Short mmCIF file of C-alpha atoms in Angstrom, two decimals:
data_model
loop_
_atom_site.label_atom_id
_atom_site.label_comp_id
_atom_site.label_asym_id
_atom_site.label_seq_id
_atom_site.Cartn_x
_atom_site.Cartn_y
_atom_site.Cartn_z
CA UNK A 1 0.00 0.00 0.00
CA UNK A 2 1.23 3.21 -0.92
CA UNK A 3 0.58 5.88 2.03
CA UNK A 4 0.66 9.26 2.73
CA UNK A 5 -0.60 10.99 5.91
CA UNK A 6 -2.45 14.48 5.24
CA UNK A 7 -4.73 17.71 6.24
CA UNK A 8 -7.10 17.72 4.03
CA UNK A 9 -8.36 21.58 4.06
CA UNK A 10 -12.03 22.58 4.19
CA UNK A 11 -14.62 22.22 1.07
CA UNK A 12 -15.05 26.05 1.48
CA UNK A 13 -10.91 26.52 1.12
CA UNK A 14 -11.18 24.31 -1.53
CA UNK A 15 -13.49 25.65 -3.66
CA UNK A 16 -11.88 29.31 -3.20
CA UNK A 17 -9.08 27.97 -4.29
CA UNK A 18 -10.50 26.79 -7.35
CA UNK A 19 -12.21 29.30 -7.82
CA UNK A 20 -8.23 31.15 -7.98
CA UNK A 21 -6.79 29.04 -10.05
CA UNK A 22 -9.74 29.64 -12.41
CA UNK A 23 -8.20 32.76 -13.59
CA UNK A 24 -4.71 31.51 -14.27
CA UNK A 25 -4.19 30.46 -17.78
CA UNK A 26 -4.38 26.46 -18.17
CA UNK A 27 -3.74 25.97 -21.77
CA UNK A 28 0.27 25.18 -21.75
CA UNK A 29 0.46 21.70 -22.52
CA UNK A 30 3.42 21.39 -20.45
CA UNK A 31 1.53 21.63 -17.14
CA UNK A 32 -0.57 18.98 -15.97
CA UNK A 33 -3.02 20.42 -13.21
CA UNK A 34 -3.83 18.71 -10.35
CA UNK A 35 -7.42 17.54 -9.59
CA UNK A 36 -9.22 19.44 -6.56
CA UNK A 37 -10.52 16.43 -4.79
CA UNK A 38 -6.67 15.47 -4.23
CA UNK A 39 -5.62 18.60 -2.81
CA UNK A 40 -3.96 17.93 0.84
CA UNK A 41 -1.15 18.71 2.75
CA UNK A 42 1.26 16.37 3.13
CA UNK A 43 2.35 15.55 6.77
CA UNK A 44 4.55 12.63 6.21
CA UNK A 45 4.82 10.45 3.01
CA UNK A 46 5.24 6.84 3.80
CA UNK A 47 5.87 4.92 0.48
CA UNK A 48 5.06 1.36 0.31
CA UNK A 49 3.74 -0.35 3.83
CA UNK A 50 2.87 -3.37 4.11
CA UNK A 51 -0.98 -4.15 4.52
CA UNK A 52 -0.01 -6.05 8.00
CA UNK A 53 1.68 -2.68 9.15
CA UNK A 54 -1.50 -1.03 9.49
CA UNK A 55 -3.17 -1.58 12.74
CA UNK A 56 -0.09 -0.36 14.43
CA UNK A 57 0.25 2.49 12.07
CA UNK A 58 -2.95 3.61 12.62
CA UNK A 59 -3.05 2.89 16.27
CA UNK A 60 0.19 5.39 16.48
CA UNK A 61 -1.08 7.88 14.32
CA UNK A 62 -4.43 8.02 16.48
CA UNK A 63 -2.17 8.29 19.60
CA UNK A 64 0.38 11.32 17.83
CA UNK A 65 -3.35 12.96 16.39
CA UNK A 66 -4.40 12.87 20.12
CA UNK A 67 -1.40 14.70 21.55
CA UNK A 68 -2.14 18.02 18.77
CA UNK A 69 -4.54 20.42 19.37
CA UNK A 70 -6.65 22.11 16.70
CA UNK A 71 -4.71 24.80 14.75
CA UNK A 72 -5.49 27.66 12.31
CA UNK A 73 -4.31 27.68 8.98
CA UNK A 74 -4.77 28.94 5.41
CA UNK A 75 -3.63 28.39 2.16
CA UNK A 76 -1.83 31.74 1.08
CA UNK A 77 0.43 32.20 -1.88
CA UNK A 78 2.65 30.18 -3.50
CA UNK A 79 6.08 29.09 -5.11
CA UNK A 80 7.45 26.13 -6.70
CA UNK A 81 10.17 23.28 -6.34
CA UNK A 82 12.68 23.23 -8.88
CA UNK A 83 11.35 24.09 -12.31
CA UNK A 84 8.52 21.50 -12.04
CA UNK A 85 6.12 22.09 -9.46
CA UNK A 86 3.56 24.79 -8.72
CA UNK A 87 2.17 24.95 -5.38
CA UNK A 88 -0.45 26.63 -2.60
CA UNK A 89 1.29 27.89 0.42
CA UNK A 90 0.30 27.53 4.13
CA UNK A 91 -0.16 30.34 6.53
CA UNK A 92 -0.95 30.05 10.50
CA UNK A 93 0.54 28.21 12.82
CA UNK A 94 3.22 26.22 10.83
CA UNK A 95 5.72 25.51 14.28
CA UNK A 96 2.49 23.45 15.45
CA UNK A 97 1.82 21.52 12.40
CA UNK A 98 6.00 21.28 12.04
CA UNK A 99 5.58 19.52 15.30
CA UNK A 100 2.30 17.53 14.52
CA UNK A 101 4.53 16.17 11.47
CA UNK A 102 7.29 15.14 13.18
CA UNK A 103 5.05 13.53 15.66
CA UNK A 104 3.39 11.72 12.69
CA UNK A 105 6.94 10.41 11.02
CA UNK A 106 7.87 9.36 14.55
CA UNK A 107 5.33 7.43 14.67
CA UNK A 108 5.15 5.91 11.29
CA UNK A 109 9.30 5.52 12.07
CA UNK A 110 8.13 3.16 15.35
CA UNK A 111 6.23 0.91 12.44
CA UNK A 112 9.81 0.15 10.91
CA UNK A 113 8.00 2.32 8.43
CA UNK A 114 10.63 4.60 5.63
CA UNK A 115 9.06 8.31 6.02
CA UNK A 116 10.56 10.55 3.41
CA UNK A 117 13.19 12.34 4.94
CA UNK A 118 12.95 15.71 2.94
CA UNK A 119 12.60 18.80 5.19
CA UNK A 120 8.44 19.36 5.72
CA UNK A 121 7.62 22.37 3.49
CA UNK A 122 4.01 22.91 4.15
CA UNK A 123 1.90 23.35 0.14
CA UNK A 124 -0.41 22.19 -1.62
CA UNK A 125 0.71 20.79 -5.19
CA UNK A 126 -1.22 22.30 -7.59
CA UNK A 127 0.21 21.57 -10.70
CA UNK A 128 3.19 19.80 -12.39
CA UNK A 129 5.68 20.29 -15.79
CA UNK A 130 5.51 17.31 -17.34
CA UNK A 131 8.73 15.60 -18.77
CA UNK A 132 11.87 18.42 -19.29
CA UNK A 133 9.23 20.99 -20.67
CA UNK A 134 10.21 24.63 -21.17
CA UNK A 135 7.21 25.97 -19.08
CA UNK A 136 8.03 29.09 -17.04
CA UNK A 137 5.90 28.64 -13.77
CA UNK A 138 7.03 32.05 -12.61
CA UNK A 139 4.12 33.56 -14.04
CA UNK A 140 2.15 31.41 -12.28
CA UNK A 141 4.21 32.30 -9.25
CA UNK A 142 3.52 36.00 -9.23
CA UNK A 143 -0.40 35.47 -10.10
CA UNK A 144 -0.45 33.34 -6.44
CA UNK A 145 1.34 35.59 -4.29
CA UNK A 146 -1.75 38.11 -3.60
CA UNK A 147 -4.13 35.19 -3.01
CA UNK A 148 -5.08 34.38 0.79
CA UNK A 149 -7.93 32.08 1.87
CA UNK A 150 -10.08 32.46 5.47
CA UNK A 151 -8.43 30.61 7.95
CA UNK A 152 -9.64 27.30 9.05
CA UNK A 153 -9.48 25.41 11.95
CA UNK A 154 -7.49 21.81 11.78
CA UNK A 155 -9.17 19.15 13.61
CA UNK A 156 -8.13 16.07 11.94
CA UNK A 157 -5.19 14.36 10.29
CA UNK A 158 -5.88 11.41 7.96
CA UNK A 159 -3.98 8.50 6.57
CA UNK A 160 -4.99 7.82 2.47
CA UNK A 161 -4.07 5.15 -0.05
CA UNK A 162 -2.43 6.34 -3.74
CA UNK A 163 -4.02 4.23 -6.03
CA UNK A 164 -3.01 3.87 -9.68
CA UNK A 165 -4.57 6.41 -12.28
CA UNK A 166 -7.37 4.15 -14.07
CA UNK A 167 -6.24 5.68 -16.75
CA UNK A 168 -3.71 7.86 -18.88
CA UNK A 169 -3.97 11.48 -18.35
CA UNK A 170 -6.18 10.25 -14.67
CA UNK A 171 -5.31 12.18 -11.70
CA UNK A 172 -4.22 8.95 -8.74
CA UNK A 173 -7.54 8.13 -6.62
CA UNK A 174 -7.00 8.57 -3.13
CA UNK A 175 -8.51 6.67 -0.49
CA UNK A 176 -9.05 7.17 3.66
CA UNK A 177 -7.56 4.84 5.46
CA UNK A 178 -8.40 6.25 8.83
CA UNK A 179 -8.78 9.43 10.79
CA UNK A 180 -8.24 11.12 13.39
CA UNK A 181 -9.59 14.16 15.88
CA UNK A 182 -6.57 16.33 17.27
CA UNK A 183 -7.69 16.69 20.88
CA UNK A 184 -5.06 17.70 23.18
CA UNK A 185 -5.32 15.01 25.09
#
């Protein structure tokens, strides 16, 4: 199973966001836009686990998403990694969810689980240069940098399946595997 553990913003944020992105031009061919119902951000990404890994993994993941409290954030500008990806930034309380992160690979780590080790960089991917295209995403850049959604209060983390495309040109179908209420406890 390939996993990932997430925040999955609000349908409101969403749909803003969309509603954004609506006015940026989408007819390079060399970007491939992601789909909205996939937009998340990333907390840990685990890679391939093993199906019999999972009712520890989710047992520790309940017990790190108990230790968090709720926190405000919002998706606010953006950037992009390398000359390939276009993202959403995050605004609000970034040390916490920093901290809610680690707490999340430390817990996927207990599992004997691999956690990407790349430094967290809170986003939301919104779209991607295919192959060694020429596309300049710095206009894309400077058309996110004025854009700011509500904030939102973060009460959950969730753990989600990447399943195959079920087709060319098919964004990867992602599925809940569990989740969890950040409580303070």
């Amino acid at each position: 199973m390939r996993l990932f553990v997430a925040v999955v913003p609000p349908r409101p944020v969403l749909l803003e966001l969309r509603a954004a992105l609506s006015t940026l031009p989408h007819g390079d061919v060399g970007v491939r836009w992601t789909h909205p119902e996939s937009w998340h951000i990333t907390l840990a990404f685990l890679g391939e686990v093993p199906e019999t890994t999972l009712p520890d993994l989710t047992e520790r993941l309940a017990r790190a998403a108990g230790r968090a409290t709720p926190m405000e954030l919002a998706i606010a500008g953006g950037g992009q990694f390398d000359s390939h990806t276009l993202w959403a930034g995050v605004q609000g309380d970034r040390d916490r969810l920093g901290r809610l992160s680690e707490s999340v690979a430390a817990a996927a780590r207990r599992c004997r689980v691999k956690v990407d080790e790349r430094p967290f960089r809170p986003h939301v991917t919104l779209a991607r240069v295919r192959g060694e295209g020429h596309t300049d995403l710095k206009p894309y850049v400077e058309r996110m940098q004025s854009f700011r959604t509500p904030r939102w209060l973060v009460k959950e983390i969730g753990l989600f399946e990447s399943l195959p495309p079920a087709g060319v040109g098919r964004p990867p179908v992602y599925v809940g595997r569990g989740h969890w209420a950040l409580t303070g406890r």
